[in-house]
XYZ file of C-alpha atoms in Angstrom:
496
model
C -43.714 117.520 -121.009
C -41.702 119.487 -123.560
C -39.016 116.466 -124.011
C -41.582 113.776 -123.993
C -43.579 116.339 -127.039
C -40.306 116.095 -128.685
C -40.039 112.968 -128.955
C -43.374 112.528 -130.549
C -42.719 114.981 -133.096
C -39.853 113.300 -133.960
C -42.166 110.583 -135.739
C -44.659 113.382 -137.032
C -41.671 115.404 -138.869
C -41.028 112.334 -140.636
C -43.716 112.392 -142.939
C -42.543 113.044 -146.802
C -43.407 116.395 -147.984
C -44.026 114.660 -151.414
C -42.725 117.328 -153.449
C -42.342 115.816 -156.768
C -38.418 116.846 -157.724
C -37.772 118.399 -161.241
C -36.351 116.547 -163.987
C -32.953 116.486 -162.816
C -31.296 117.997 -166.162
C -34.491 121.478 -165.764
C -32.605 121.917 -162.481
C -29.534 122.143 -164.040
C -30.899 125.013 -166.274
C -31.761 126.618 -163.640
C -28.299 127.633 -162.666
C -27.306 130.695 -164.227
C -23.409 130.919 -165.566
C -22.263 132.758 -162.143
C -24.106 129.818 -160.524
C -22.512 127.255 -162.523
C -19.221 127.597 -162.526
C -19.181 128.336 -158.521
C -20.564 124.944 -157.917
C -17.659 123.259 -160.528
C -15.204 125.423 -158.660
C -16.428 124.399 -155.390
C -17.255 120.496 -156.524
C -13.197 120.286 -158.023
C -11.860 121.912 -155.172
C -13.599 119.366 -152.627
C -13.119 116.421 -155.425
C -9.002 117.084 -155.141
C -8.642 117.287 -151.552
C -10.324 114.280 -151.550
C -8.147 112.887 -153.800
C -4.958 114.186 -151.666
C -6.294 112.573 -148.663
C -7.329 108.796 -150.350
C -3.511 109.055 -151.816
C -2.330 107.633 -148.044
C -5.084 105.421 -147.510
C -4.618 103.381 -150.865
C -0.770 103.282 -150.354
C -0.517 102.503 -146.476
C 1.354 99.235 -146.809
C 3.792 100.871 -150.061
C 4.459 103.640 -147.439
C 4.708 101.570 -144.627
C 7.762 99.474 -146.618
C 9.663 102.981 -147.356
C 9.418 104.148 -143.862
C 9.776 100.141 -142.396
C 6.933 101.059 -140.617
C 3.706 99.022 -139.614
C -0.124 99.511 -141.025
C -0.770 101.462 -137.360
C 1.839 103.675 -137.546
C 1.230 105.229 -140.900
C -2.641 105.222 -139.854
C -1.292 107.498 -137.639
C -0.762 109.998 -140.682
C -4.681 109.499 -141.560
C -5.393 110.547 -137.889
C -3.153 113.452 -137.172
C -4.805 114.846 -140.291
C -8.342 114.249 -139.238
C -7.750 115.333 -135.998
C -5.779 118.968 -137.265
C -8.705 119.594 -139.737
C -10.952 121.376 -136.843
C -8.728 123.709 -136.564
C -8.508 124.573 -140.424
C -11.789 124.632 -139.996
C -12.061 127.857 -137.691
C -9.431 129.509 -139.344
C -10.637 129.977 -142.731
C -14.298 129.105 -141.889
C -14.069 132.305 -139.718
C -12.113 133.499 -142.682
C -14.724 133.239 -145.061
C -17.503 134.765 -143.068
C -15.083 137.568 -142.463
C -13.332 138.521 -145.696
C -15.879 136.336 -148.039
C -15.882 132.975 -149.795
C -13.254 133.757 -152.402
C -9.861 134.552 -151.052
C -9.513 132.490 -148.419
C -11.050 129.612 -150.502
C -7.830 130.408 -152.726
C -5.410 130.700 -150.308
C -6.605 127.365 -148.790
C -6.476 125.313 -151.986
C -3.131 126.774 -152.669
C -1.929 125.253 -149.653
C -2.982 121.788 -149.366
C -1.845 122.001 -152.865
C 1.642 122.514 -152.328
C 1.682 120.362 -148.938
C 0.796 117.276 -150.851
C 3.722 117.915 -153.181
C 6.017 118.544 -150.543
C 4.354 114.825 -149.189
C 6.339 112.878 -152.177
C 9.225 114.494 -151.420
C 9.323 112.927 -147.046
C 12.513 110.639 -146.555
C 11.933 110.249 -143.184
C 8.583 108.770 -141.360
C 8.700 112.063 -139.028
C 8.967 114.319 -142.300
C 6.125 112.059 -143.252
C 4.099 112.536 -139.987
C 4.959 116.103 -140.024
C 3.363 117.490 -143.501
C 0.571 115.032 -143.233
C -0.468 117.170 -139.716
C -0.062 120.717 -141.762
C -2.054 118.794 -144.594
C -4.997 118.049 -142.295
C -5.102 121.969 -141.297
C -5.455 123.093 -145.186
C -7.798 120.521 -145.473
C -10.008 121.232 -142.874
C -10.712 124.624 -144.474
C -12.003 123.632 -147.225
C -15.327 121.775 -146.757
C -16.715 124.712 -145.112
C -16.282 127.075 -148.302
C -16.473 124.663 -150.505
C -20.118 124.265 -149.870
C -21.188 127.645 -149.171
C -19.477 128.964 -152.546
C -21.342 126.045 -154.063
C -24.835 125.665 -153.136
C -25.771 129.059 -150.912
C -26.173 131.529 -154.431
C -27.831 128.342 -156.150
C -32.067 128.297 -156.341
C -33.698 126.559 -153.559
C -35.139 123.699 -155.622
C -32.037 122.771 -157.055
C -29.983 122.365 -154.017
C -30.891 119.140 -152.720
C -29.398 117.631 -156.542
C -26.710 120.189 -156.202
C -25.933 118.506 -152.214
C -25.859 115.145 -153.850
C -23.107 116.288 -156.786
C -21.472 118.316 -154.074
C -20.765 115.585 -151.717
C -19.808 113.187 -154.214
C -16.347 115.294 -155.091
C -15.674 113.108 -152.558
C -16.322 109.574 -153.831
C -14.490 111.139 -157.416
C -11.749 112.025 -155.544
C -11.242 108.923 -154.338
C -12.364 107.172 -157.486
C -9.439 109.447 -159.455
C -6.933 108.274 -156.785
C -7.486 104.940 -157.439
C -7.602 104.974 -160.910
C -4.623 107.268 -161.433
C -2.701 104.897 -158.274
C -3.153 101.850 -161.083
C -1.509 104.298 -163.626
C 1.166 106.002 -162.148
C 2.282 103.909 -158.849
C 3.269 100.784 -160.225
C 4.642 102.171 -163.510
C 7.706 104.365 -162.729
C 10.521 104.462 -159.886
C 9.182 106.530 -157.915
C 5.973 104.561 -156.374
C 3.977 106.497 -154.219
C 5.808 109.156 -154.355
C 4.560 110.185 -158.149
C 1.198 110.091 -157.157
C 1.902 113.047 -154.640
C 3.113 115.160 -157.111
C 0.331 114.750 -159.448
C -2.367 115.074 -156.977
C -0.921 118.556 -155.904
C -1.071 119.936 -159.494
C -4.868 120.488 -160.295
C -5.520 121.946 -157.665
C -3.398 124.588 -158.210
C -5.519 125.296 -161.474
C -8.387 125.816 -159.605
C -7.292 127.837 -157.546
C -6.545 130.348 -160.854
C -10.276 129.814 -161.983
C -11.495 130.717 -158.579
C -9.363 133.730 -159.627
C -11.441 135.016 -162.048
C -15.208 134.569 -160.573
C -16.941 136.925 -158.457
C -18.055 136.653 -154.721
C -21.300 135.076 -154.006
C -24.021 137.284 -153.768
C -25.151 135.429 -150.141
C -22.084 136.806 -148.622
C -22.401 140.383 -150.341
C -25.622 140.746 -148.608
C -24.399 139.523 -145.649
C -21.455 142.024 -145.962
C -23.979 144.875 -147.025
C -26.386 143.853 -143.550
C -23.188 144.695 -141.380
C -22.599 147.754 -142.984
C -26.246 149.343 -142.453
C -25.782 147.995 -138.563
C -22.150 150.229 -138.376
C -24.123 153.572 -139.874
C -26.743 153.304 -137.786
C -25.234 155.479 -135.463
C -26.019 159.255 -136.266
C -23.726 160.540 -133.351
C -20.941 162.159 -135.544
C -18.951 162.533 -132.816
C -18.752 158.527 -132.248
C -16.564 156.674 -134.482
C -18.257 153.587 -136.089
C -17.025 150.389 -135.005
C -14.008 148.277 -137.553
C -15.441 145.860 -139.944
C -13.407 143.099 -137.784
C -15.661 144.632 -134.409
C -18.621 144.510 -136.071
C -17.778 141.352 -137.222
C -17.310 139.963 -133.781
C -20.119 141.629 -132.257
C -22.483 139.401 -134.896
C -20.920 136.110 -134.629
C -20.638 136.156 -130.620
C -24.652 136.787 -130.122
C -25.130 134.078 -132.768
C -22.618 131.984 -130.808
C -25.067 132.473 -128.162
C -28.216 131.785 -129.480
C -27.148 129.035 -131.699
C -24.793 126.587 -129.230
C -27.271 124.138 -128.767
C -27.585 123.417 -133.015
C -23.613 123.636 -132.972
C -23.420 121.188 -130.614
C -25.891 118.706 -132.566
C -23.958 119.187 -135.852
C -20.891 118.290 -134.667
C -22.054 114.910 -133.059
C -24.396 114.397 -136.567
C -21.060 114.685 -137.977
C -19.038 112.612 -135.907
C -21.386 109.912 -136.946
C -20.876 110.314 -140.668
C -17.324 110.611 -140.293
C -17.165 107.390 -138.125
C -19.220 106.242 -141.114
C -17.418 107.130 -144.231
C -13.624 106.715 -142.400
C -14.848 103.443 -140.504
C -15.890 101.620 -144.076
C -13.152 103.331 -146.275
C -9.760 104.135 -144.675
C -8.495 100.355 -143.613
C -11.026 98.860 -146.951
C -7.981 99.039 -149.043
C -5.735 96.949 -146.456
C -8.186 94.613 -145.688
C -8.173 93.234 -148.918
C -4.414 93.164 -149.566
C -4.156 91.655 -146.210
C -6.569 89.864 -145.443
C -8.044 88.767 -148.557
C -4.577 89.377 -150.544
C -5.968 90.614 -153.399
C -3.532 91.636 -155.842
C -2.545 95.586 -156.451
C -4.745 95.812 -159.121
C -7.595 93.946 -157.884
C -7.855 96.067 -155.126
C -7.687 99.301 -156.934
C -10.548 97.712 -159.297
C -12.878 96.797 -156.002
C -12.432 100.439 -154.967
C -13.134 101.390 -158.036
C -16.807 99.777 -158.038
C -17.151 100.618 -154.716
C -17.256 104.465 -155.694
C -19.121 104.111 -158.675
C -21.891 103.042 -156.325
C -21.188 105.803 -153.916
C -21.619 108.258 -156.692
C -25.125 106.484 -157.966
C -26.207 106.576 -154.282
C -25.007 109.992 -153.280
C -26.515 111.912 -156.305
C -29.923 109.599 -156.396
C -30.388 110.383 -152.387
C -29.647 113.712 -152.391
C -32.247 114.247 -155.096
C -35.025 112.127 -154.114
C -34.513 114.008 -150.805
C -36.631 116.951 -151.455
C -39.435 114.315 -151.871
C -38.961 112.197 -149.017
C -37.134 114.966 -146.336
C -33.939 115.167 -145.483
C -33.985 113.201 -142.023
C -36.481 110.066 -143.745
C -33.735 110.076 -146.657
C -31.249 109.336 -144.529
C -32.387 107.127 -142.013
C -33.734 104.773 -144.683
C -30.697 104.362 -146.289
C -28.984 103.813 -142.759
C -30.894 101.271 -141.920
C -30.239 99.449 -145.720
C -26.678 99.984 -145.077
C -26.421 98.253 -141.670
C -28.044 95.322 -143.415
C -25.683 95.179 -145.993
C -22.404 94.949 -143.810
C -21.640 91.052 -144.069
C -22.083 91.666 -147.946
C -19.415 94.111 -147.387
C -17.267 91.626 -145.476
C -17.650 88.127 -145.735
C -16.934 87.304 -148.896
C -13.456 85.890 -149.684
C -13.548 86.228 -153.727
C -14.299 88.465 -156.258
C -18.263 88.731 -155.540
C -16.809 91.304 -152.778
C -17.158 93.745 -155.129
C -20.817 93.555 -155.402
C -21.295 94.176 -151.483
C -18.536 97.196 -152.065
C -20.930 98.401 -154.699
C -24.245 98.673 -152.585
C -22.519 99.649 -149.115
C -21.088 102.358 -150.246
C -24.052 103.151 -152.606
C -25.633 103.653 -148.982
C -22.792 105.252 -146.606
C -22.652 108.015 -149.635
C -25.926 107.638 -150.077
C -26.676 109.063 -147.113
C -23.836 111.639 -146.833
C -25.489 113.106 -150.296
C -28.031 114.477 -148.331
C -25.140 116.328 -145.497
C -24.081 119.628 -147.192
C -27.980 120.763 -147.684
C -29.162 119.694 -144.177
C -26.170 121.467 -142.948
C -26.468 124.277 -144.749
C -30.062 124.508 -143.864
C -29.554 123.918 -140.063
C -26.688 126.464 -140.196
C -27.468 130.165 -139.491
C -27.080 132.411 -142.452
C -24.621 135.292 -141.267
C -22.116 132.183 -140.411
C -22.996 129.431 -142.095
C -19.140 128.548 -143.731
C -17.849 129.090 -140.024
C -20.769 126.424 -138.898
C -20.689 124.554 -141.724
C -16.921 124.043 -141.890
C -16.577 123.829 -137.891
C -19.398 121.135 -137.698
C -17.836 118.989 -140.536
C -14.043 119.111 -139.094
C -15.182 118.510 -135.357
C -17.089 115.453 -136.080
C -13.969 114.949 -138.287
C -11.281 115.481 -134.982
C -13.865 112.668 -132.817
C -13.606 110.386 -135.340
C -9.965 110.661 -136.416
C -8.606 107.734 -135.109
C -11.120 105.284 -136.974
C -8.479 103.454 -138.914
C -5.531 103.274 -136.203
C -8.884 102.128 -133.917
C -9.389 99.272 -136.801
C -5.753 98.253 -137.562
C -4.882 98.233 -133.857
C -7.788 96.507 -132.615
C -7.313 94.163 -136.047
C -4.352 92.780 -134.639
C -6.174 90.921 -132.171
C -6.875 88.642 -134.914
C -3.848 87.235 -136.301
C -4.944 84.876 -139.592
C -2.304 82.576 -141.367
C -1.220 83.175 -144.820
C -3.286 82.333 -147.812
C -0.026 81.489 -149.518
C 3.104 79.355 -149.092
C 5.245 82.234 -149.030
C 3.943 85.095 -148.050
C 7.107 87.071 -146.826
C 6.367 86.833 -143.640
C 4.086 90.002 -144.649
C 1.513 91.424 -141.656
C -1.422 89.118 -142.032
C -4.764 89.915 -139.719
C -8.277 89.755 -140.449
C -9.308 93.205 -140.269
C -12.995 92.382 -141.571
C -13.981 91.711 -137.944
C -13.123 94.758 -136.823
C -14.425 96.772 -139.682
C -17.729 94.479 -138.967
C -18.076 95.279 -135.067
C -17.226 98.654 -135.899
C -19.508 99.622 -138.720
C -22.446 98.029 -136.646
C -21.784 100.825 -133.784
C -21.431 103.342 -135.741
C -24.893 102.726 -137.885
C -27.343 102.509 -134.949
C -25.261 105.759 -133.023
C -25.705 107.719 -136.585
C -29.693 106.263 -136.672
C -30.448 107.712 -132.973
C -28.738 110.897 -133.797
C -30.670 111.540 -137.287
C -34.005 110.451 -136.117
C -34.039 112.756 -132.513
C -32.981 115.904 -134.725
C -34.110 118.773 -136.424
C -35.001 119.791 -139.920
C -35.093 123.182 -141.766
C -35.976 121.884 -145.633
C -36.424 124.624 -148.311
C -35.498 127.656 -146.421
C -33.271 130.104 -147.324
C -31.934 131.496 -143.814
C -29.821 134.388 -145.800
C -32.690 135.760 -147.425
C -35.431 135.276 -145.431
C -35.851 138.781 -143.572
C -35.713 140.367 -147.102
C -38.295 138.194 -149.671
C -39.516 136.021 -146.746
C -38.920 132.622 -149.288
C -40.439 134.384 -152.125
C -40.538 132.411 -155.322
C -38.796 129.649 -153.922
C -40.582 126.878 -155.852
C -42.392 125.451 -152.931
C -46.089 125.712 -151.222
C -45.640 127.225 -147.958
C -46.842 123.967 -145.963
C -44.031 122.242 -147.311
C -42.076 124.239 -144.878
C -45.239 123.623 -142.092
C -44.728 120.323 -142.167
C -41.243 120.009 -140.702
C -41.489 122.624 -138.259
C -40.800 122.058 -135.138
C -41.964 122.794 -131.671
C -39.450 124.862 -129.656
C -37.760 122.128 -127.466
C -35.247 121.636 -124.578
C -31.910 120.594 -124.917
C -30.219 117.745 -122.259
C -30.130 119.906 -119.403
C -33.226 121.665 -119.549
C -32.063 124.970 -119.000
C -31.836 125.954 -122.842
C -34.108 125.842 -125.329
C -33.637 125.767 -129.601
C -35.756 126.823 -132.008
C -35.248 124.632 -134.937
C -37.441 126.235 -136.886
């Protein structure tokens, strides 16, 4: 009876709140200084880790020709670093709920920094391998407190725009490789190696601002929460328990009570990682292979395709205060999965114009992932959840490309051109195709049977109980839930 009143709610919850958003540019205002310059911090440190990563994908056949390696094998470098970012992940998401948001958000970009550096400087494919797998642990750190130093300090009606911008340091990053690939690549001796270098350099200066801002005030009164729990003894005789006890003793009950949400974020993100990775990791090679677009060409298709991903992750993650989080998302799935032979097919130039819209949707929907995870996450945690979620869903999907280029050469296609240097030469759209299809209805099932927590501040709520938050009280109502069993029966999760 409980599962089967589940499922029904799982239609009600869908019904738009119909909160009519703010003029985008009064939300802005809204953000104090403080609040301002923590979200840039946190939007240019996940913007240049982005761009570190997409510096591999857009050069896989460059690096493959330095190494004489084939397409698979350096895919192998994108999936030994998604698969290494869980662990990243728990160290300095465990970090950052432990110490705070700042340091070891410092000490993390400083890293991945300097790995992607030492990345130009590789002579061997092993080297190569190597520094790409330490890469993937400094970059799993970062998504975690990237988002809470970004959005949790932020006012509640602002953070749905905020998730949008957020997320799309990701599309810039990638839009900023590409464009700076055209520039630099192609235009000195070193190739791909230049591009290394640069990437690892502005990071490095935001690092230094990071420097100079506070901690968010979130974490402070998390900190301050643990501290009144350690005096609460009056025994003098008793010594009070270590910061890194105390510590422990908070996360492990959470742990506890909180498995069954874990366990849905991390396959919610699996699906948007199979998403994002599936359509963007091999796009590059498919149309220098298969479509042999020239260098330039294909830097200028992936070019448009992130200009739509930015349109479509700021617009969704805005609109999705008035339509919910979940309905946000599963319309723009369900556009998306129609728009995959758009995405394909085409053999010309008018590619660029399915590029445009399907990635308008695949970010379009991510836009809407750091506030629903931040919302679903539990306050006293949330960068350990948050980041642990994200790089989890990031370690099931890691082998998306080397799934794509291996099963792509199944499909051997003949040269477009007389000579064609007897160059690798497979039709990679059918994978990408088959694969994309999977991964939309998967990502569809898993969106529409979960939970939602819109407009509530977790951190906050046993001191002002959502005071002054900007929103009517049944605005929350309406996506409550019913407390529900998990799979086996034997657990239950309050999602609201």
């Amino acid at each position: 009876m409980r599962v089967a009143k589940y499922l029904l709610t799982r239609f009600t919850t869908l019904k738009p709140p119909l909160i009519v958003p703010e003029n985008p540019i009064k939300l802005l205002r809204m953000l104090n200084r403080r609040q301002a310059a923590l979200f840039l911090v946190g939007f240019l440190a996940w913007t240049f880790d982005a761009f570190d990563f997409f510096a591999v994908t857009l050069n896989i056949i460059p690096i493959g020709k330095s190494y004489n390696r084939t397409t698979t094998d350096i895919t192998w470098g994108i999936t030994i670093t998604l698969m290494l970012r869980a662990i990243g992940a728990i160290i300095f998401g465990i970090a950052g709920d432990r110490f705070g948001r700042k340091w070891p958000f410092i000490v993390n970009i400083v890293l991945y920094a300097l790995i992607e550096i030492g990345t130009g400087f590789c002579r061997t494919y092993g080297q190569f391998i190597g520094l790409r797998a330490v890469f993937g642990i400094a970059m799993g750190g970062i998504y975690g407190n990237c988002a809470a130093t970004a959005l949790e300090d932020a006012p509640i009606a602002a953070r749905g725009l905020l998730s949008g911008l957020l997320q799309q340091g990701y599309a810039c990053g990638y839009l900023l490789a590409a464009a700076f690939n055209v520039a630099i690549t192609d235009h000195q001796r070193y190739g791909w190696r230049a591009l290394f270098w640069f990437g690892g350099c502005p990071p490095l200066l935001v690092a230094l601002w990071r420097v100079f801002l506070p901690e968010t005030d979130a974490f402070l009164n998390v900190k301050k929460e643990r501290e009144a729990k350690a005096n609460v003894c009056t025994d003098p005789t008793i010594k009070p328990p270590s910061s890194m006890r105390l510590f422990l003793r908070t996360v492990r009950p959470a742990l506890v009570d909180h498995w069954p949400m874990l366990i849905y974020l991390v396959l919610m993100m699996a699906g948007f990682n199979f998403l994002s990775h599936g359509s963007q990791d091999l796009y590059p090679t498919f149309l220098s292979s298969t479509l042999q677009f020239s260098h330039s060409l294909v830097t200028i298709t992936t070019i448009v395709a992130n200009i739509g991903a930015i349109i479509g992750g700021m617009s969704i993650g805005y609109f999705s205060s008035f339509f919910g989080r979940r309905l946000s998302i599963l319309v723009v799935l369900i556009i998306g999965g129609l728009l995959i032979p758009a995405y394909l097919l085409p053999r010309d130039k008018t590619i660029m114009v399915g590029a445009f819209f399907q990635q308008m949707c695949v970010q379009g929907a991510w836009g809407v992932v750091p506030i629903h995870l931040m919302e679903l996450s539990p306050g006293q945690f949330r960068s350990f959840v948050v980041g642990t979620a994200y790089q989890l869903g990031n370690l099931i999907s890691s082998a998306s490309s080397t799934i794509e280029a291996k099963a792509g050469q199944q499909f051997p296609k003949k040269s477009l051109t007389p000579n064609s240097n007897n160059e690798e030469q497979y039709d990679y759209g059918k994978v990408i195709i088959i694969f994309l299809s999977c991964v939309y209805v998967y990502l569809f099932i898993i969106i529409f049977l979960g939970p939602e927590k819109r407009n509530i501040d977790e951190t906050n709520s046993n001191n002002n109980n959502n005071k002054d938050d900007g929103y009517d009280n049944e605005t929350v109502k309406d996506t409550e839930l019913e407390e529900s069993t998990i799979s086996d029966g034997s657990k239950t999760m309050k999602a609201v």
